[in-house]
Amino acid sequence: MLITETDEKSRLQWWKDAKFGLFIHWGLYALPAKGEWAMYAARTPVAEYEQLAKQFNPVKFSAKEWVNLAKTAGMKYLVITAKHHDGFAMFHSKVEKFNIVDATPFQRDPIKELAEECQKQGIKLCFYYSHVIDWHHPHSIHEYYNNTWDYQLEDKAFYRYWNQIAKPQVKELLTRYGPIGLMWFDTAGGLSKKDSREMVDLVHNLQPDCLVNSRVSHWPGMGDYQSKGDNEIPMYAEDTKPWETPMTLNKSWGYHIQDQDWKKPESIIYKLVNIVSKGGNLLLNVGPTAEGLIPEQSTKRLLEIGDWINRNSEAIYETDPSPFPYEFDWGAITVKSGKVYLHLYHKYCPQNELVLCGLKCKVAKAYFLANGIPLETNQSYQAEGDHHELRILLPSELPDQYVSVMALELDEQLEVDESFIQQASGTIKLDLVHADIDLKKQQATWDFKVVNPGTFEVVLVNFKKEGVDWAEDGGKKHVVNVNGQRLEVIPKEDIILEESQSCQYPYREVNSNLGRIKLHRDTFTLSLISDTVREKPQFTEIWQAEAVKLRAIKLIPVI
């Protein structure tokens, strides 16, 4: 089926406008309550795992309550695990008896009930489907994660699984449950380019408007949009395709009774705003219990997020990303026709006055969405250095909870200084994704503008994966050159941030002090030489492959 560029853009529009979705990991693995990889982790034999189905009876499941929760939380679509890696179908599959209707005392099809309820409440129903990993089936073959305790790899015949289970079940999902928003495939290790394309075409032929995520394949260019690595938030403009971050409320995806490490509502709202300001979607996960209940801790957080979104929906849905190429210390920016929205993080927002550098167009009016009260503004321009500033007088108390959103109504077409410029705090942040990369020299280079001269601490920003030895993977020589000044340093883990705008489990943000430089008012070029310099990733799940990821250089004024 030939899909034109115009068709692709129109098919994606509802999803790009939605910004926020509910991910649901639910299956037999809710019974042992050790997460969705429980079968693999314990090497549970298929015959033993099948016995769980006889105990699975989620009589407290309510499609109406689940969909209503998603809607109240401000979510526009719902993605549920129709089949995860354990091979158990959470729908009435005709091609495999290992499903919730035929193999359990529940004998109901929750997918059918969710489809009906999503139609009633105006939520897009979408399916997660594990198309390559299937530990229950003797012929499923993945590059790494196979059931080798029941089956021999050399005896596997992949196309028996592919043609008798995977494709027929995808067809069932797309022909029996009405319009489906997207198919969320996962973990495609080893799948050929031909078979990847076959799955994409199967979906589009059955439902031309149904989207396919990039995890359908490890071959670049597959799918309609980019699925980031689990919990990954990219830097500004890191992705050329529309993208989405799948994120958990705690650390597990499926229900895990011992995982009580819940993200705070404040942190989730920060992450949501950060993601939307970069042009992405947040797909936020819950793991229901074996009884069919979404855990109370998840529900409480979703309701609190929904309260905040309800007050600030204008600055979230159908918005465009920030026109600036970097994060701000105080929050984030989204835009819509004739308006710029400043999302002020209460924890990091300056007192008394907010200064936005680089906004060139005239602001007619400024006010908070929470109360509509006009705010006093002042715009100025310094010809020396070509520097624009907008100053906004802030009230003694911000009007919302966690994040207060300010609307700027513009008198002119939106125009900003797209260069790396010094902000009001004095900091200059240079993201690796915007550098000129010379891989032969292992060098990243940026141009940036200094408005307020002085002495600056040069700080290296890395994301380090949990359990990684810094000395082995991060502690190697780095060379910085700027304005005739040279720093040659082996970075240390000087600061490990507990809260980071763009970094979260299984990574942590590490800041390393490389030394100090002096700069006057001018435009400069900074180069960084390091074997951690990489081109930006071109396809999915690179995130999970690297022990330490270089993200940015920051120049922080020394007071």
Coordinates of C-alpha atoms in Angstrom, one line a residue:
M1 CA 0.0 0.0 0.0
L2 CA 1.5 3.4 -1.1
I3 CA 1.2 6.0 1.7
T4 CA 2.1 9.6 0.6
E5 CA 3.9 12.1 2.8
T6 CA 0.6 14.1 3.1
D7 CA -1.3 11.0 4.2
E8 CA 1.4 10.2 6.8
K9 CA 1.3 13.8 8.3
S10 CA -2.5 13.7 8.5
R11 CA -2.5 10.3 10.1
L12 CA -0.1 11.5 12.7
Q13 CA -1.9 14.7 13.5
W14 CA -4.2 13.4 16.2
W15 CA -1.3 11.7 18.0
K16 CA 0.9 14.8 17.8
D17 CA -1.9 16.9 19.2
A18 CA -2.7 14.4 22.0
K19 CA 0.7 14.7 23.8
F20 CA -0.3 12.4 26.7
G21 CA -1.3 8.7 26.8
L22 CA -1.8 5.9 29.3
F23 CA 0.3 2.8 29.0
I24 CA -1.0 -0.4 30.7
H25 CA 1.1 -3.5 31.3
W26 CA -1.2 -6.2 32.4
G27 CA -1.1 -10.0 32.0
L28 CA -0.5 -13.3 33.9
Y29 CA 2.7 -11.8 35.3
A30 CA 0.5 -9.8 37.7
L31 CA 0.0 -13.0 39.7
P32 CA 3.6 -13.5 40.8
A33 CA 3.7 -9.7 41.1
K34 CA 7.4 -9.5 40.1
G35 CA 7.1 -7.5 36.9
E36 CA 6.4 -8.4 33.3
W37 CA 9.8 -10.2 32.9
A38 CA 9.1 -12.6 35.8
M39 CA 8.8 -15.7 33.5
Y40 CA 12.2 -15.0 31.9
A41 CA 13.9 -14.0 35.2
A42 CA 12.9 -17.2 37.0
R43 CA 13.2 -19.4 33.9
T44 CA 9.7 -20.6 34.7
P45 CA 8.9 -23.7 32.5
V46 CA 6.0 -23.2 30.1
A47 CA 3.9 -26.0 31.7
E48 CA 4.3 -24.3 35.1
Y49 CA 3.6 -20.8 33.8
E50 CA 0.4 -22.0 32.0
Q51 CA -0.9 -23.0 35.5
L52 CA -1.1 -19.3 36.4
A53 CA -3.9 -19.0 33.8
K54 CA -6.1 -21.2 36.0
Q55 CA -5.7 -18.8 38.9
F56 CA -6.1 -15.6 36.8
N57 CA -9.6 -14.2 37.6
P58 CA -9.5 -10.3 37.6
V59 CA -13.1 -9.9 38.7
K60 CA -12.5 -6.3 39.9
F61 CA -11.5 -5.1 36.4
S62 CA -13.7 -2.3 35.1
A63 CA -13.1 -1.0 31.6
K64 CA -15.3 2.0 32.4
E65 CA -13.1 2.9 35.5
W66 CA -9.8 2.5 33.6
V67 CA -10.9 4.6 30.6
N68 CA -12.4 7.2 32.9
L69 CA -9.2 7.4 34.9
A70 CA -7.2 8.0 31.7
K71 CA -9.6 10.7 30.6
T72 CA -9.6 12.4 34.0
A73 CA -5.8 12.4 34.0
G74 CA -5.8 14.3 30.7
M75 CA -4.8 11.4 28.5
K76 CA -6.0 11.1 24.9
Y77 CA -5.0 7.6 24.1
L78 CA -4.6 4.2 25.8
V79 CA -2.1 1.5 24.9
I80 CA -2.6 -1.9 26.5
T81 CA -0.5 -5.0 26.3
A82 CA -2.6 -7.3 24.1
K83 CA 0.3 -9.8 24.3
H84 CA 3.6 -9.4 26.1
H85 CA 6.7 -11.5 26.0
D86 CA 5.1 -14.3 28.0
G87 CA 2.9 -15.1 24.9
F88 CA -0.4 -14.8 26.9
A89 CA -3.1 -13.1 24.8
M90 CA -5.2 -10.6 26.9
F91 CA -7.9 -11.0 24.2
H92 CA -10.0 -13.8 22.7
S93 CA -7.5 -15.1 20.1
K94 CA -8.8 -17.8 17.8
V95 CA -5.3 -18.9 16.8
E96 CA -3.9 -19.5 20.2
K97 CA -5.8 -21.0 23.2
F98 CA -3.3 -19.5 25.6
N99 CA -5.6 -16.4 26.1
I100 CA -7.7 -14.8 28.8
V101 CA -11.0 -16.1 27.5
D102 CA -10.1 -19.8 26.9
A103 CA -7.5 -20.4 29.5
T104 CA -8.8 -18.6 32.6
P105 CA -11.9 -18.7 34.9
F106 CA -12.4 -15.0 34.0
Q107 CA -13.7 -16.0 30.5
R108 CA -14.2 -12.4 29.5
D109 CA -12.4 -10.3 26.8
P110 CA -11.1 -7.2 28.5
I111 CA -9.9 -5.8 25.1
K112 CA -13.4 -5.9 23.8
E113 CA -14.7 -4.1 26.9
L114 CA -12.0 -1.5 26.6
A115 CA -12.7 -1.0 22.9
E116 CA -16.4 -0.3 23.7
E117 CA -15.6 2.1 26.6
C118 CA -12.9 4.0 24.6
Q119 CA -15.5 4.6 21.9
K120 CA -18.0 5.9 24.5
Q121 CA -15.5 8.2 26.2
G122 CA -13.6 9.5 23.2
I123 CA -10.2 7.9 24.0
K124 CA -8.1 6.3 21.2
L125 CA -7.6 2.6 21.8
C126 CA -4.1 1.3 20.9
F127 CA -2.4 -2.1 21.3
Y128 CA 1.1 -3.2 22.5
Y129 CA 2.1 -6.5 20.9
S130 CA 5.3 -8.4 21.4
H131 CA 5.8 -9.6 17.9
V132 CA 9.3 -11.2 18.2
I133 CA 9.7 -12.3 21.8
D134 CA 7.3 -15.1 22.9
W135 CA 8.6 -17.4 25.6
H136 CA 5.5 -19.6 25.4
H137 CA 5.9 -20.5 21.7
P138 CA 8.6 -23.1 20.8
H139 CA 9.5 -21.3 17.5
S140 CA 9.8 -17.7 18.5
I141 CA 13.4 -16.4 18.0
H142 CA 14.9 -13.2 19.3
E143 CA 18.4 -12.0 19.0
Y144 CA 19.0 -12.4 22.8
Y145 CA 15.9 -13.1 24.9
N146 CA 14.7 -16.6 24.2
N147 CA 13.2 -19.4 26.1
T148 CA 16.1 -21.8 26.1
W149 CA 15.1 -23.7 29.3
D150 CA 12.1 -25.4 27.5
Y151 CA 13.3 -25.2 23.8
Q152 CA 16.5 -25.7 21.9
L153 CA 17.4 -22.8 19.7
E154 CA 18.6 -25.1 16.9
D155 CA 15.1 -26.7 16.7
K156 CA 13.3 -23.4 16.3
A157 CA 11.6 -22.6 13.0
F158 CA 10.8 -18.9 13.2
Y159 CA 8.3 -18.7 10.4
R160 CA 6.0 -21.1 12.0
Y161 CA 5.6 -18.6 14.8
W162 CA 5.6 -15.6 12.5
N163 CA 3.0 -17.0 10.1
Q164 CA 0.9 -18.9 12.6
I165 CA 0.8 -16.6 15.6
A166 CA 2.3 -13.2 15.2
K167 CA 0.7 -12.0 12.0
P168 CA -2.7 -13.8 12.5
Q169 CA -3.0 -12.2 16.0
V170 CA -2.2 -8.8 14.8
K171 CA -4.8 -9.3 12.1
E172 CA -7.3 -10.3 14.9
L173 CA -6.5 -7.1 16.8
L174 CA -7.0 -4.9 13.8
T175 CA -10.2 -6.5 12.5
R176 CA -12.3 -7.3 15.6
Y177 CA -12.0 -4.2 17.9
G178 CA -12.9 -1.3 15.7
P179 CA -10.6 1.6 14.8
I180 CA -7.2 1.3 16.5
G181 CA -5.0 4.4 17.0
L182 CA -1.6 2.7 16.9
M183 CA 0.2 -0.6 17.2
W184 CA 3.0 -0.5 19.7
F185 CA 5.5 -3.2 18.9
D186 CA 8.5 -4.0 21.1
T187 CA 11.9 -5.5 21.1
A188 CA 12.5 -6.5 17.5
G189 CA 16.1 -7.9 17.9
G190 CA 17.0 -10.0 14.9
L191 CA 13.9 -9.4 12.8
S192 CA 14.8 -9.0 9.1
K193 CA 14.2 -5.8 7.1
K194 CA 11.8 -7.8 4.9
D195 CA 9.8 -9.1 7.8
S196 CA 9.7 -5.7 9.5
R197 CA 8.3 -4.1 6.4
E198 CA 5.8 -7.0 6.1
M199 CA 4.5 -6.2 9.6
V200 CA 4.2 -2.5 8.9
D201 CA 2.4 -3.1 5.6
L202 CA 0.1 -5.6 7.3
V203 CA -1.0 -2.9 9.8
H204 CA -1.5 -0.2 7.2
N205 CA -3.3 -2.5 4.8
L206 CA -5.8 -3.5 7.5
Q207 CA -6.2 0.0 9.0
P208 CA -4.6 2.7 6.9
D209 CA -5.0 5.3 9.7
C210 CA -3.4 3.1 12.4
L211 CA 0.1 4.2 13.4
V212 CA 3.1 1.9 13.9
N213 CA 5.9 2.8 16.3
S214 CA 9.6 2.5 15.4
R215 CA 10.2 -0.5 17.7
V216 CA 8.6 -2.7 15.0
S217 CA 12.2 -3.0 13.7
H218 CA 15.8 -2.2 14.4
W219 CA 16.2 -1.2 10.8
P220 CA 16.3 2.6 10.5
G221 CA 13.2 4.4 9.1
M222 CA 10.6 1.8 10.0
G223 CA 7.4 3.0 11.7
D224 CA 5.5 6.2 11.7
Y225 CA 7.1 7.7 14.8
Q226 CA 10.1 7.2 17.1
S227 CA 9.8 5.3 20.3
K228 CA 12.5 6.5 22.6
G229 CA 14.3 4.0 25.0
D230 CA 12.4 3.2 28.1
N231 CA 12.2 6.3 30.3
E232 CA 14.4 8.3 27.9
I233 CA 13.9 12.0 27.4
P234 CA 15.9 13.4 24.5
M235 CA 17.5 16.8 24.1
Y236 CA 16.0 19.5 22.0
A237 CA 15.7 18.6 18.3
E238 CA 17.5 15.2 18.8
D239 CA 14.9 13.4 16.7
T240 CA 14.0 14.1 13.1
K241 CA 10.7 12.1 13.4
P242 CA 7.8 12.7 15.8
W243 CA 8.7 10.9 19.0
E244 CA 7.3 9.5 22.3
T245 CA 8.8 8.7 25.7
P246 CA 7.4 5.6 27.4
M247 CA 7.8 6.1 31.2
T248 CA 6.8 4.2 34.3
L249 CA 5.3 5.7 37.5
N250 CA 7.7 3.6 39.6
K251 CA 10.5 1.4 38.2
S252 CA 8.5 -1.6 37.0
W253 CA 6.2 -1.9 34.1
G254 CA 4.1 -4.8 35.1
Y255 CA 2.7 -5.0 38.6
H256 CA 5.6 -5.6 41.1
I257 CA 4.5 -5.7 44.8
Q258 CA 8.0 -4.8 46.1
D259 CA 8.5 -1.8 43.8
Q260 CA 7.3 1.1 45.9
D261 CA 9.7 3.7 44.4
W262 CA 7.0 6.0 43.0
K263 CA 7.8 9.2 41.2
K264 CA 6.4 12.3 42.8
P265 CA 3.5 14.1 41.0
E266 CA 5.7 17.2 40.9
S267 CA 8.4 15.3 39.0
I268 CA 6.0 13.7 36.6
I269 CA 4.5 17.1 35.7
Y270 CA 8.0 18.5 35.2
K271 CA 8.8 15.6 32.8
L272 CA 5.5 16.0 30.9
V273 CA 6.2 19.7 30.3
N274 CA 9.8 19.0 29.4
I275 CA 8.8 16.4 26.8
V276 CA 6.0 18.4 25.3
S277 CA 8.3 21.5 25.1
K278 CA 10.6 19.4 22.9
G279 CA 7.8 18.2 20.6
G280 CA 7.3 14.8 22.1
N281 CA 4.5 12.7 23.7
L282 CA 4.5 11.1 27.1
L283 CA 3.2 7.6 27.4
L284 CA 2.9 7.0 31.1
N285 CA 2.6 3.5 32.4
V286 CA 0.6 1.7 35.1
G287 CA 0.7 -2.0 36.1
P288 CA -2.7 -3.3 37.3
T289 CA -2.9 -6.1 39.9
A290 CA -4.1 -9.6 39.2
E291 CA -7.5 -8.6 40.5
G292 CA -7.8 -6.0 37.8
L293 CA -7.2 -2.9 39.8
I294 CA -4.9 0.0 39.0
P295 CA -2.8 0.5 42.1
E296 CA -3.9 3.3 44.4
Q297 CA -0.5 5.0 44.2
S298 CA -0.8 5.2 40.4
T299 CA -4.4 6.4 40.6
K300 CA -3.5 9.2 43.0
R301 CA -0.7 10.5 40.8
L302 CA -2.8 10.4 37.6
L303 CA -5.6 12.3 39.2
E304 CA -3.2 15.0 40.5
I305 CA -1.6 15.3 37.0
G306 CA -5.1 15.6 35.5
D307 CA -6.1 18.4 37.9
W308 CA -3.0 20.4 36.7
I309 CA -3.6 19.6 33.0
N310 CA -7.2 20.7 33.3
R311 CA -6.1 24.2 34.4
N312 CA -3.3 24.4 31.8
S313 CA -4.6 22.3 28.8
E314 CA -4.2 25.3 26.5
A315 CA -0.4 25.2 26.9
I316 CA -0.2 21.4 26.4
Y317 CA -2.5 20.0 23.7
E318 CA -2.0 20.9 20.0
T319 CA 1.1 23.0 20.9
D320 CA 4.4 23.2 19.0
P321 CA 7.8 22.8 20.7
S322 CA 10.0 25.5 22.0
P323 CA 11.8 27.5 19.3
F324 CA 14.9 27.7 21.5
P325 CA 17.6 25.0 21.1
Y326 CA 18.2 24.4 24.8
E327 CA 16.6 23.8 28.1
F328 CA 16.0 26.6 30.6
D329 CA 16.9 26.4 34.3
W330 CA 13.6 27.8 35.3
G331 CA 11.2 25.6 33.2
A332 CA 10.1 25.1 29.6
I333 CA 8.3 26.7 26.6
T334 CA 5.5 25.6 24.3
V335 CA 4.0 27.7 21.6
K336 CA 0.7 28.0 19.7
S337 CA -0.4 30.5 17.0
G338 CA 0.1 34.0 18.4
K339 CA 1.1 32.8 21.9
V340 CA 4.2 31.6 23.8
Y341 CA 3.7 29.6 27.0
L342 CA 6.3 29.8 29.8
H343 CA 6.1 26.8 32.1
L344 CA 7.6 27.9 35.4
Y345 CA 8.9 25.1 37.7
H346 CA 8.3 26.4 41.2
K347 CA 11.3 24.6 42.5
Y348 CA 13.7 26.4 40.1
C349 CA 11.9 29.6 39.2
P350 CA 13.7 32.9 40.2
Q351 CA 12.0 35.2 42.7
N352 CA 10.5 38.6 41.8
E353 CA 11.5 38.7 38.1
L354 CA 11.8 36.3 35.2
V355 CA 14.1 37.3 32.4
L356 CA 13.8 35.6 29.0
C357 CA 16.7 36.2 26.6
G358 CA 16.4 35.9 22.8
L359 CA 12.8 36.7 22.2
K360 CA 12.8 39.2 19.3
C361 CA 9.1 39.8 18.7
K362 CA 6.9 42.3 20.7
V363 CA 4.8 41.0 23.5
A364 CA 1.3 42.6 23.9
K365 CA 0.2 40.9 27.1
A366 CA 1.4 38.5 29.8
Y367 CA -0.7 36.6 32.3
F368 CA -0.9 33.3 34.2
L369 CA -3.4 30.7 32.9
A370 CA -4.4 29.9 36.5
N371 CA -5.8 33.3 37.2
G372 CA -5.6 35.5 34.1
I373 CA -4.2 38.5 36.0
P374 CA -2.0 40.7 33.7
L375 CA 1.7 40.9 34.5
E376 CA 4.1 43.8 34.1
T377 CA 6.6 43.3 31.3
N378 CA 9.6 45.2 29.8
Q379 CA 11.4 44.5 26.6
S380 CA 14.8 45.8 25.7
Y381 CA 17.4 45.4 23.0
Q382 CA 21.2 45.9 23.1
A383 CA 22.7 46.6 19.7
E384 CA 26.1 45.7 21.1
G385 CA 26.0 41.9 21.1
D386 CA 22.6 41.9 19.3
H387 CA 20.8 40.9 22.6
H388 CA 17.1 40.8 23.3
E389 CA 15.6 40.6 26.8
L390 CA 12.1 40.3 28.1
R391 CA 11.6 41.0 31.8
I392 CA 8.5 39.9 33.6
L393 CA 7.6 41.0 37.1
L394 CA 6.5 38.0 39.2
P395 CA 4.0 37.9 42.1
S396 CA 5.2 37.0 45.6
E397 CA 3.4 33.7 45.2
L398 CA 3.0 31.7 42.0
P399 CA -0.7 30.8 41.4
D400 CA -0.6 27.1 40.5
Q401 CA 0.8 23.9 42.0
Y402 CA 4.3 22.7 41.0
V403 CA 4.3 24.5 37.6
S404 CA 2.6 27.8 36.8
V405 CA 2.1 28.5 33.2
M406 CA 2.4 32.1 31.8
A407 CA 0.9 33.0 28.5
L408 CA 2.6 35.7 26.3
E409 CA 0.3 37.1 23.6
L410 CA 2.3 38.4 20.7
D411 CA 1.9 41.5 18.6
E412 CA 4.1 40.1 15.9
Q413 CA 5.1 36.8 14.3
L414 CA 7.2 34.7 16.6
E415 CA 10.9 35.3 16.2
V416 CA 13.7 34.2 18.4
D417 CA 17.5 34.2 18.5
E418 CA 18.3 30.6 17.6
S419 CA 21.9 30.7 18.6
F420 CA 23.3 29.5 21.9
I421 CA 23.1 32.6 24.0
Q422 CA 23.8 33.4 27.7
Q423 CA 20.7 33.3 29.8
A424 CA 19.7 35.6 32.7
S425 CA 21.3 33.3 35.2
G426 CA 24.6 33.7 33.3
T427 CA 24.7 30.1 32.3
I428 CA 25.4 28.9 28.7
K429 CA 24.3 25.3 27.8
L430 CA 25.6 23.6 24.7
D431 CA 23.8 20.3 23.9
L432 CA 25.8 17.7 22.1
V433 CA 22.9 17.1 19.6
H434 CA 23.5 20.7 18.2
A435 CA 27.2 20.4 17.9
D436 CA 29.2 20.1 14.7
I437 CA 30.7 16.6 15.0
D438 CA 34.0 15.4 13.5
L439 CA 34.1 11.7 14.3
K440 CA 37.7 11.3 12.9
K441 CA 38.9 13.8 15.5
Q442 CA 36.3 12.7 18.1
Q443 CA 35.5 16.4 18.4
A444 CA 32.3 18.4 19.0
T445 CA 32.2 22.2 18.3
W446 CA 29.7 24.9 19.2
D447 CA 29.4 28.7 18.6
F448 CA 27.9 30.7 21.4
K449 CA 27.4 34.3 22.5
V450 CA 28.5 35.9 25.8
V451 CA 26.6 39.0 27.0
N452 CA 27.8 39.2 30.5
P453 CA 31.6 38.6 30.7
G454 CA 33.4 36.9 33.6
T455 CA 34.9 33.7 34.8
F456 CA 33.0 30.5 34.0
E457 CA 33.1 26.9 35.4
V458 CA 33.2 24.4 32.5
V459 CA 30.9 21.5 33.5
L460 CA 30.5 18.3 31.5
V461 CA 27.0 16.7 31.6
N462 CA 26.8 12.9 31.2
F463 CA 24.0 10.4 31.8
K464 CA 25.4 7.3 33.5
K465 CA 23.5 4.0 33.6
E466 CA 22.8 2.3 36.9
G467 CA 25.6 -0.1 38.0
V468 CA 28.2 1.3 35.6
D469 CA 31.8 1.9 36.8
W470 CA 32.6 5.5 36.2
A471 CA 36.4 5.0 36.0
E472 CA 36.0 2.4 33.3
D473 CA 33.4 4.1 31.1
G474 CA 33.4 7.8 32.0
G475 CA 36.7 8.7 33.5
K476 CA 38.8 9.3 30.3
K477 CA 40.6 12.3 29.1
H478 CA 38.6 15.3 27.8
V479 CA 40.1 18.3 26.1
V480 CA 38.3 21.7 25.9
N481 CA 39.5 24.6 23.8
V482 CA 37.9 28.0 23.8
N483 CA 39.3 31.5 23.1
G484 CA 42.9 30.3 23.4
Q485 CA 42.3 28.6 26.7
R486 CA 42.8 24.8 27.0
L487 CA 41.5 22.4 29.7
E488 CA 42.8 18.8 29.7
V489 CA 41.0 16.8 32.3
I490 CA 39.9 13.3 33.4
P491 CA 36.4 14.1 34.6
K492 CA 35.1 12.9 38.0
E493 CA 31.6 12.3 39.4
D494 CA 31.6 15.7 41.1
I495 CA 27.8 16.0 41.3
I496 CA 25.2 13.3 40.8
L497 CA 21.8 15.0 40.5
E498 CA 18.9 13.6 42.3
E499 CA 16.5 15.6 40.1
S500 CA 17.2 16.1 36.4
Q501 CA 14.9 17.6 33.8
S502 CA 15.9 15.0 31.1
C503 CA 17.4 12.1 33.0
Q504 CA 15.8 9.3 35.0
Y505 CA 16.1 5.6 35.9
P506 CA 18.0 3.6 34.7
Y507 CA 20.3 6.6 34.1
R508 CA 21.5 9.4 36.4
E509 CA 22.8 12.8 35.5
V510 CA 26.5 13.3 36.4
N511 CA 28.1 16.8 36.4
S512 CA 31.9 17.0 36.2
N513 CA 33.9 20.2 36.7
L514 CA 36.6 20.5 34.1
G515 CA 38.1 23.8 35.2
R516 CA 37.6 27.5 34.7
I517 CA 37.9 29.9 31.8
K518 CA 37.6 33.7 31.3
L519 CA 35.4 35.2 28.6
H520 CA 34.6 38.8 27.5
R521 CA 31.5 39.9 25.6
D522 CA 31.7 38.4 22.2
T523 CA 30.9 35.3 20.1
F524 CA 33.2 32.3 20.7
T525 CA 33.8 28.8 19.5
L526 CA 34.2 25.9 22.0
S527 CA 35.5 22.5 21.0
L528 CA 35.4 19.3 23.0
I529 CA 37.6 16.3 22.2
S530 CA 36.6 13.1 23.8
D531 CA 36.0 9.5 22.8
T532 CA 32.5 9.9 24.1
V533 CA 31.6 12.2 21.3
R534 CA 29.0 10.5 19.1
E535 CA 26.6 11.5 16.3
K536 CA 23.0 11.7 17.5
P537 CA 21.2 8.3 17.4
Q538 CA 19.4 7.4 14.1
F539 CA 17.0 4.7 15.4
T540 CA 15.4 3.3 18.5
E541 CA 16.9 1.9 21.7
I542 CA 20.5 3.2 21.3
W543 CA 19.7 4.8 24.7
Q544 CA 19.9 1.4 26.5
A545 CA 23.1 0.4 24.8
E546 CA 25.6 2.9 26.2
A547 CA 27.0 2.9 29.7
V548 CA 27.7 6.6 29.7
K549 CA 26.1 9.1 27.3
L550 CA 27.6 12.6 26.8
R551 CA 24.8 15.1 26.7
A552 CA 26.2 18.7 27.0
I553 CA 28.7 21.2 28.1
K554 CA 27.6 24.0 30.5
L555 CA 29.4 27.3 31.2
I556 CA 28.3 28.4 34.7
P557 CA 29.4 31.9 35.9
V558 CA 31.6 31.9 39.0
I559 CA 30.2 34.4 41.6

